[in-house]
PDB file of C-alpha atoms in Angstrom:
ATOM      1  CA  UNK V   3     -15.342  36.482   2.228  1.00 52.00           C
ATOM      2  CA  UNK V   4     -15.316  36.216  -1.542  1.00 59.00           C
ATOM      3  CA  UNK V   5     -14.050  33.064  -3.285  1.00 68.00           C
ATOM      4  CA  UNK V   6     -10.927  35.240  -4.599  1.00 86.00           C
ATOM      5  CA  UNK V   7     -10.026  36.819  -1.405  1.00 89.00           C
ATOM      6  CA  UNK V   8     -10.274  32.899   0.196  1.00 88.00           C
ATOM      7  CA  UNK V   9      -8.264  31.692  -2.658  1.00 91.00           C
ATOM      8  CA  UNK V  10      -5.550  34.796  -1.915  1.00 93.00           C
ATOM      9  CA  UNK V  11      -5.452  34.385   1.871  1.00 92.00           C
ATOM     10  CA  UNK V  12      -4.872  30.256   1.467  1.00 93.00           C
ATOM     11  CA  UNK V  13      -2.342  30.743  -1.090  1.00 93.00           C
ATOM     12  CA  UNK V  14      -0.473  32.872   1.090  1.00 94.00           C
ATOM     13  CA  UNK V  15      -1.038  30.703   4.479  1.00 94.00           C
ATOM     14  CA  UNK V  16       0.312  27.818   2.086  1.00 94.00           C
ATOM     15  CA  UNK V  17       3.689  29.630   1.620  1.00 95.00           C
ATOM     16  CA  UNK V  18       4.225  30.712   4.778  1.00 95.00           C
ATOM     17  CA  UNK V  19       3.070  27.423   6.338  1.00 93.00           C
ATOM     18  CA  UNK V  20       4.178  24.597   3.669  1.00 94.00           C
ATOM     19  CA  UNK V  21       7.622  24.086   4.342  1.00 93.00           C
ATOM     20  CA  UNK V  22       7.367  23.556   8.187  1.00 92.00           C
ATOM     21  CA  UNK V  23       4.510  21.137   8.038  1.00 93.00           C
ATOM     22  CA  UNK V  24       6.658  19.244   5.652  1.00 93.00           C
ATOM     23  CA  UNK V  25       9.496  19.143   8.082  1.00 93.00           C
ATOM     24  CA  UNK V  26       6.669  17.864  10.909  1.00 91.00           C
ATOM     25  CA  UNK V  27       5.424  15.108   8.479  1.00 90.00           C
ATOM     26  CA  UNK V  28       8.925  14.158   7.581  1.00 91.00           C
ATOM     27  CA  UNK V  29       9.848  13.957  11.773  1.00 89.00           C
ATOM     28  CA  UNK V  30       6.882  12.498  12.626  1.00 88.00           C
ATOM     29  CA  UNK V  31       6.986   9.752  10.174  1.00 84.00           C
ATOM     30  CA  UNK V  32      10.984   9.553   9.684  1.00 85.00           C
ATOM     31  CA  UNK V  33       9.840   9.749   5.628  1.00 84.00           C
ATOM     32  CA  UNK V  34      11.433  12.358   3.489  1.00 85.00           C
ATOM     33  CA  UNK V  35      10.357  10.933   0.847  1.00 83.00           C
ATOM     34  CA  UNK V  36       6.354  11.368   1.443  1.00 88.00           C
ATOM     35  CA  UNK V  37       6.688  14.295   4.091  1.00 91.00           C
ATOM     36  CA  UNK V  38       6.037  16.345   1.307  1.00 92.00           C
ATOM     37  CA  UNK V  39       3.115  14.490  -0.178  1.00 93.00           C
ATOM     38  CA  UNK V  40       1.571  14.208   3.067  1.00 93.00           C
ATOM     39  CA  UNK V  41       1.585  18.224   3.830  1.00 95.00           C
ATOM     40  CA  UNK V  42       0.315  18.623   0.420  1.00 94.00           C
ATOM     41  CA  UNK V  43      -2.050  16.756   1.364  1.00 94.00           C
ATOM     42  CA  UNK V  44      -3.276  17.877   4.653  1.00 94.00           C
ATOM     43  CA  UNK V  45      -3.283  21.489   3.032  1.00 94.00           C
ATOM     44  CA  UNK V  46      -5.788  20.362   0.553  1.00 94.00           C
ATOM     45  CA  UNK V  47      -7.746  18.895   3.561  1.00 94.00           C
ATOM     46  CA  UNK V  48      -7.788  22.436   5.088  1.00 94.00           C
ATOM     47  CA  UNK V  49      -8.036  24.375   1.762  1.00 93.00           C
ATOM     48  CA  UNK V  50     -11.840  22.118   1.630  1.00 93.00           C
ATOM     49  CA  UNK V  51     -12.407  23.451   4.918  1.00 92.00           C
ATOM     50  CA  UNK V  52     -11.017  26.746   4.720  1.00 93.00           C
ATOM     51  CA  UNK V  53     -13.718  28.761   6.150  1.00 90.00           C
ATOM     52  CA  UNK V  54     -13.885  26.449   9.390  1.00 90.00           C
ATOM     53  CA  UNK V  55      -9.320  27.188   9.538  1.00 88.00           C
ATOM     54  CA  UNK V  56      -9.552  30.682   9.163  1.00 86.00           C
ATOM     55  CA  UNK V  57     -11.475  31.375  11.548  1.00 87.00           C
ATOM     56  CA  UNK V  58      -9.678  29.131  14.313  1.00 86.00           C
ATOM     57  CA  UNK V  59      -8.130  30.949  17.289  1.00 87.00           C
ATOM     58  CA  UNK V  60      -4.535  29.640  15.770  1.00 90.00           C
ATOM     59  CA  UNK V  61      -5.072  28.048  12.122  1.00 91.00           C
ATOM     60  CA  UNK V  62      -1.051  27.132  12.295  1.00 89.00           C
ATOM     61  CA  UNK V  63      -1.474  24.969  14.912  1.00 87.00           C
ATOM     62  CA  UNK V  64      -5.023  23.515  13.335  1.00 89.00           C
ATOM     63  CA  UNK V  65      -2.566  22.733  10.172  1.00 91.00           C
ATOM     64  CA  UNK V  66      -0.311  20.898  12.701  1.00 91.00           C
ATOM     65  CA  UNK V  67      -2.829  18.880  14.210  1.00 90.00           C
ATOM     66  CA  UNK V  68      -3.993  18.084  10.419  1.00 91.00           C
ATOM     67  CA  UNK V  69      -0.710  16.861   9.735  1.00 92.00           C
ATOM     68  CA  UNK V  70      -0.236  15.023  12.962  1.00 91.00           C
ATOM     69  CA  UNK V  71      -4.001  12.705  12.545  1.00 89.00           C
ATOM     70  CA  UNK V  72      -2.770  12.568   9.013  1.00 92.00           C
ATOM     71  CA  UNK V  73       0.861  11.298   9.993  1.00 90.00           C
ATOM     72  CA  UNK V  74      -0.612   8.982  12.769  1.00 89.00           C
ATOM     73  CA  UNK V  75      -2.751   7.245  10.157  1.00 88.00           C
ATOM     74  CA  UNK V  76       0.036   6.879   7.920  1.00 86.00           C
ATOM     75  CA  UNK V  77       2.079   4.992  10.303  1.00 84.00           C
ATOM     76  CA  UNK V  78      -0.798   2.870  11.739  1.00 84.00           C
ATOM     77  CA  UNK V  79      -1.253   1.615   7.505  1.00 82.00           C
ATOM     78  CA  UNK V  80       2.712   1.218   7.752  1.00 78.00           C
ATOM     79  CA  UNK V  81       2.214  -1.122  10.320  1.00 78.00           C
ATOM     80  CA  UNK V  82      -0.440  -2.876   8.953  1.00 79.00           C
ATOM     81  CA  UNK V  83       1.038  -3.386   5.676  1.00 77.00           C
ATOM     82  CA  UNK V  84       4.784  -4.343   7.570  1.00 76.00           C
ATOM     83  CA  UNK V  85       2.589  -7.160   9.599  1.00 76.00           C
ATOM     84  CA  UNK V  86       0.913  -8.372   6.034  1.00 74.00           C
ATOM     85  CA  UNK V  87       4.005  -8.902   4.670  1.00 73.00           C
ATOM     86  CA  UNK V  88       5.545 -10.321   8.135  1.00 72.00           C
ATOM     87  CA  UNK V  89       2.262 -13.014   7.970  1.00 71.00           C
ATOM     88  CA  UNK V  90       3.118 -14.058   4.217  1.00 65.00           C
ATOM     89  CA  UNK V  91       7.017 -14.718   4.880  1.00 65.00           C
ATOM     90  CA  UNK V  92       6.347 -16.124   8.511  1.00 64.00           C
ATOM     91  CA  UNK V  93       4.236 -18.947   6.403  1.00 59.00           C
ATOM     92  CA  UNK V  94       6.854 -20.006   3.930  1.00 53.00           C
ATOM     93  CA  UNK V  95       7.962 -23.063   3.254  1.00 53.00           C
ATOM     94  CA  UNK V  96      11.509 -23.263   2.181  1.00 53.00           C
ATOM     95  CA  UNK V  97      11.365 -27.136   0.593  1.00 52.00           C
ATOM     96  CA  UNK V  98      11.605 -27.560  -2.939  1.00 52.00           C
ATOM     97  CA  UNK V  99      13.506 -30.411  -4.633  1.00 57.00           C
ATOM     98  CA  UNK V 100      15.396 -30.152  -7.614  1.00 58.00           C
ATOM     99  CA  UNK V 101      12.813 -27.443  -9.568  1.00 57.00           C
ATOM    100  CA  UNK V 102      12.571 -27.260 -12.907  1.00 57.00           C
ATOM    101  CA  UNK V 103      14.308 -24.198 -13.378  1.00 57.00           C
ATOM    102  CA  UNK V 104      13.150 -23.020 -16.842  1.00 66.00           C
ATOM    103  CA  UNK V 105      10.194 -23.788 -15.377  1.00 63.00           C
ATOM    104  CA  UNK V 106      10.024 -21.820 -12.553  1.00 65.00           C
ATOM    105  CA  UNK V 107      11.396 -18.550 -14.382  1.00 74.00           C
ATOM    106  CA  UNK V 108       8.383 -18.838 -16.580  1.00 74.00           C
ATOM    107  CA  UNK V 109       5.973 -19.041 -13.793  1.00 76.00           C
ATOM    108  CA  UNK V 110       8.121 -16.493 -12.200  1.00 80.00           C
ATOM    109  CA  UNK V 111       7.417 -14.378 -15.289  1.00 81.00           C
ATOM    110  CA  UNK V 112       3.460 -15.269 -15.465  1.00 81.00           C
ATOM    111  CA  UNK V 113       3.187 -14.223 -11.319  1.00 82.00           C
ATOM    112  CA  UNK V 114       4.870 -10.658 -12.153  1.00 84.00           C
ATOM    113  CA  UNK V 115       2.119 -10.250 -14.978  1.00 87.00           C
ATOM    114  CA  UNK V 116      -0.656 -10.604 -13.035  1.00 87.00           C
ATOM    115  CA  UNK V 117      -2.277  -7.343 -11.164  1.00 88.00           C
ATOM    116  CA  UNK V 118      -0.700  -7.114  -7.756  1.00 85.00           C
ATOM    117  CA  UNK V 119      -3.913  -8.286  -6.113  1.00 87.00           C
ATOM    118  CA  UNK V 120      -4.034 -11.499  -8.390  1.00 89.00           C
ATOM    119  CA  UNK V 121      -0.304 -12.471  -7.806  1.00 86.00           C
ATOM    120  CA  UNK V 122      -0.837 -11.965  -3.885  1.00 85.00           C
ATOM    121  CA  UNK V 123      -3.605 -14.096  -3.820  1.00 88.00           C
ATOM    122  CA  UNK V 124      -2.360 -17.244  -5.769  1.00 85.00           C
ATOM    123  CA  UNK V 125       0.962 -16.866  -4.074  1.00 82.00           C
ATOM    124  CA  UNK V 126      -0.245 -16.853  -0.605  1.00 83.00           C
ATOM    125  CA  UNK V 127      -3.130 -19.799  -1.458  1.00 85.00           C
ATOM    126  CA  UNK V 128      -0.775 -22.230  -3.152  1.00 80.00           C
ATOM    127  CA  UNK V 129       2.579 -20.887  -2.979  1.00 78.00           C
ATOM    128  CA  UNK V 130       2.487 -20.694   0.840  1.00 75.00           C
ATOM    129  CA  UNK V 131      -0.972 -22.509   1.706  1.00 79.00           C
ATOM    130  CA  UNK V 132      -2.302 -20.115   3.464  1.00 83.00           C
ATOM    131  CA  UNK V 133      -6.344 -20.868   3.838  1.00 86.00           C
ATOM    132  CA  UNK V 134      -8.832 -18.203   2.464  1.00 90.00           C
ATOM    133  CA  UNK V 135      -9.309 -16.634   5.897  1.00 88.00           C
ATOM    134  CA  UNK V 136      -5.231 -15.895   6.612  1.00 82.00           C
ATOM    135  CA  UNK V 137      -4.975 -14.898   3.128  1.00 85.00           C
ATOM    136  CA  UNK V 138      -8.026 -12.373   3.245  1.00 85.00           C
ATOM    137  CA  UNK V 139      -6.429 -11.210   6.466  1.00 81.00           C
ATOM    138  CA  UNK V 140      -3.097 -10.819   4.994  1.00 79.00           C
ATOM    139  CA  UNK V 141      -4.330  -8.627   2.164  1.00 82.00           C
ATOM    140  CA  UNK V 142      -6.839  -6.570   4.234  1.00 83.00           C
ATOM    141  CA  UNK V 143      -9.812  -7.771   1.601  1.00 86.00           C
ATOM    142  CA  UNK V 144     -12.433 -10.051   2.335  1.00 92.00           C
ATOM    143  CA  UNK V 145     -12.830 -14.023   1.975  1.00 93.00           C
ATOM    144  CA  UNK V 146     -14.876 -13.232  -0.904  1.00 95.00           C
ATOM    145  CA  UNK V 147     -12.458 -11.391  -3.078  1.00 94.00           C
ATOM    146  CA  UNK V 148      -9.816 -13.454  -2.336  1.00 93.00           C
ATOM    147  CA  UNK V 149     -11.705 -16.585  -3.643  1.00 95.00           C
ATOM    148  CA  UNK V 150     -12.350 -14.791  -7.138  1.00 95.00           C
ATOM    149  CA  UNK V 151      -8.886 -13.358  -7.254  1.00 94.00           C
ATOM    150  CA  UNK V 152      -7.133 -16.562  -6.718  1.00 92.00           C
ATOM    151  CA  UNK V 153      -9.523 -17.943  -9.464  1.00 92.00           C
ATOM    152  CA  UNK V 154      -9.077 -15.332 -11.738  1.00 93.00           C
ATOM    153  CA  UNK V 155      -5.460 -15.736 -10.975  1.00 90.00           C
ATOM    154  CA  UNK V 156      -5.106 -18.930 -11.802  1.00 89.00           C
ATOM    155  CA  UNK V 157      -7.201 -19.016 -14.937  1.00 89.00           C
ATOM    156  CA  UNK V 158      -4.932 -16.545 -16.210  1.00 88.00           C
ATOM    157  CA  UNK V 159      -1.523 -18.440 -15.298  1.00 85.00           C
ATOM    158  CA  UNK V 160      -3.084 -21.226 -17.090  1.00 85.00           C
ATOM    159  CA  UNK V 161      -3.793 -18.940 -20.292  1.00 86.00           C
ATOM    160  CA  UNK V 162      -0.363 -17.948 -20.070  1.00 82.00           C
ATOM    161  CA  UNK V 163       1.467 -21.185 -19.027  1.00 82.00           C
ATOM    162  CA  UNK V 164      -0.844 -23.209 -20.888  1.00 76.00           C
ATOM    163  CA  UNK V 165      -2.273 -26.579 -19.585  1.00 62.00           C
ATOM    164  CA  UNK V 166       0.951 -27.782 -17.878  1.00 57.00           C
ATOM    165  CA  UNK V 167       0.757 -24.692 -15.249  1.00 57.00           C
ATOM    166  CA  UNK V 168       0.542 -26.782 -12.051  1.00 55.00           C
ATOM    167  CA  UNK V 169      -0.150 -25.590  -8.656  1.00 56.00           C
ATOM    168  CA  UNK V 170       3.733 -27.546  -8.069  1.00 57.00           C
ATOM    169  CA  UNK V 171       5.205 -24.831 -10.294  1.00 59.00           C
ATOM    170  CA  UNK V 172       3.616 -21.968  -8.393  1.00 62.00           C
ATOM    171  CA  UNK V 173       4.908 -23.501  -5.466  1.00 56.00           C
ATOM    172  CA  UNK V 174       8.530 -24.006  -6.907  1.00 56.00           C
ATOM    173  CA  UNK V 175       8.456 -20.459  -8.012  1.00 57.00           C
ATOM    174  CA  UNK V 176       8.084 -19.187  -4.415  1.00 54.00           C
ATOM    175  CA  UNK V 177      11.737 -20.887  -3.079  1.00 49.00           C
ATOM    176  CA  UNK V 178      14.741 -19.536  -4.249  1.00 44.00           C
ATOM    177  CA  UNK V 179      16.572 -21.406  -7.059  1.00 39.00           C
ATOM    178  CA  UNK V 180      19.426 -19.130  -6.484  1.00 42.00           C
ATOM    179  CA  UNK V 181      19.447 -17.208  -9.552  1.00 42.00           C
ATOM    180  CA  UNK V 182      17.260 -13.871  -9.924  1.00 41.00           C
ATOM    181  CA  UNK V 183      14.502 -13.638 -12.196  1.00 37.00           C
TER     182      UNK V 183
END
């Protein structure tokens, strides 16, 4: 088949098909939100594969099945991520006496400007104490990166706190002080 005629053929098994893998993604995964994204996404999986779809006995239900592996592995990460984050706040440690609360806003303000991966790592090493290993675990990265992260983390706080950033104030900044930052 010519690339046109395989372009025409998808484009019309992507109308006729997009909306109810949409509605599978959004059932099997309870997301409206990425049910979409995620049948966009399978059809691009089967648009690189097109040749090996079309000629399936039922390319419909191939699409389903597409959807379904692709839905399945979306929940297994939403579990994964949901026990992270259960593993950081299981470790926390709610004792903090009289903080320095100007203080704690600004390393409040230092954590949110470091990258994500940064910020997770000095949190969970010296906010919560978590050793390398439960950290690296927590994250889904290796030993490795969280060492240099952390470092990296903290050579920036300092930079940006300046030389009175003290592992105390990271620590302070993790317990509530009752106001919002």
């Amino acid at each position: 088949m010519a690339g046109d005629d395989a372009a025409v053929e998808f484009h019309a098994f992507f109308e006729r098909h997009y909306a109810e893998l949409s509605r599978l993604a959004h059932l099997l995964t309870g997301e409206a939100d990425g049910a979409d994204d995620l049948a966009a996404d399978a059809l691009l999986a089967l648009w690189h594969r097109w040749e090996r779809v079309r000629a399936a006995d039922h390319p419909a239900a191939y699409a389903r099945g597409v959807v379904a592996n692709m839905a399945r592995s979306h929940i297994r990460s939403a579990v994964r991520e949901r026990r992270r984050i259960a593993l950081f706040w299981s470790n926390r440690d709610e004792d903090c006496a009289d903080p320095d609360v100007p203080a704690v806003i600004d390393v409040r303000t230092a954590l949110r400007a470091l990258p994500f991966r940064k910020r997770a790592c000095v949190v969970l090493r010296h906010a919560f104490d978590l050793s390398e290993k439960d950290t690296a675990h927590a994250l889904g990265v290796s030993v490795g990166t969280v060492k240099s992260q952390t470092s990296k983390g903290m050579a920036e706080l300092h930079r940006r706190l300046g030389p009175h950033a003290t592992l105390e104030g990271v620590q302070a900044a993790a317990v509530d002080t009752g106001g919002s930052t």
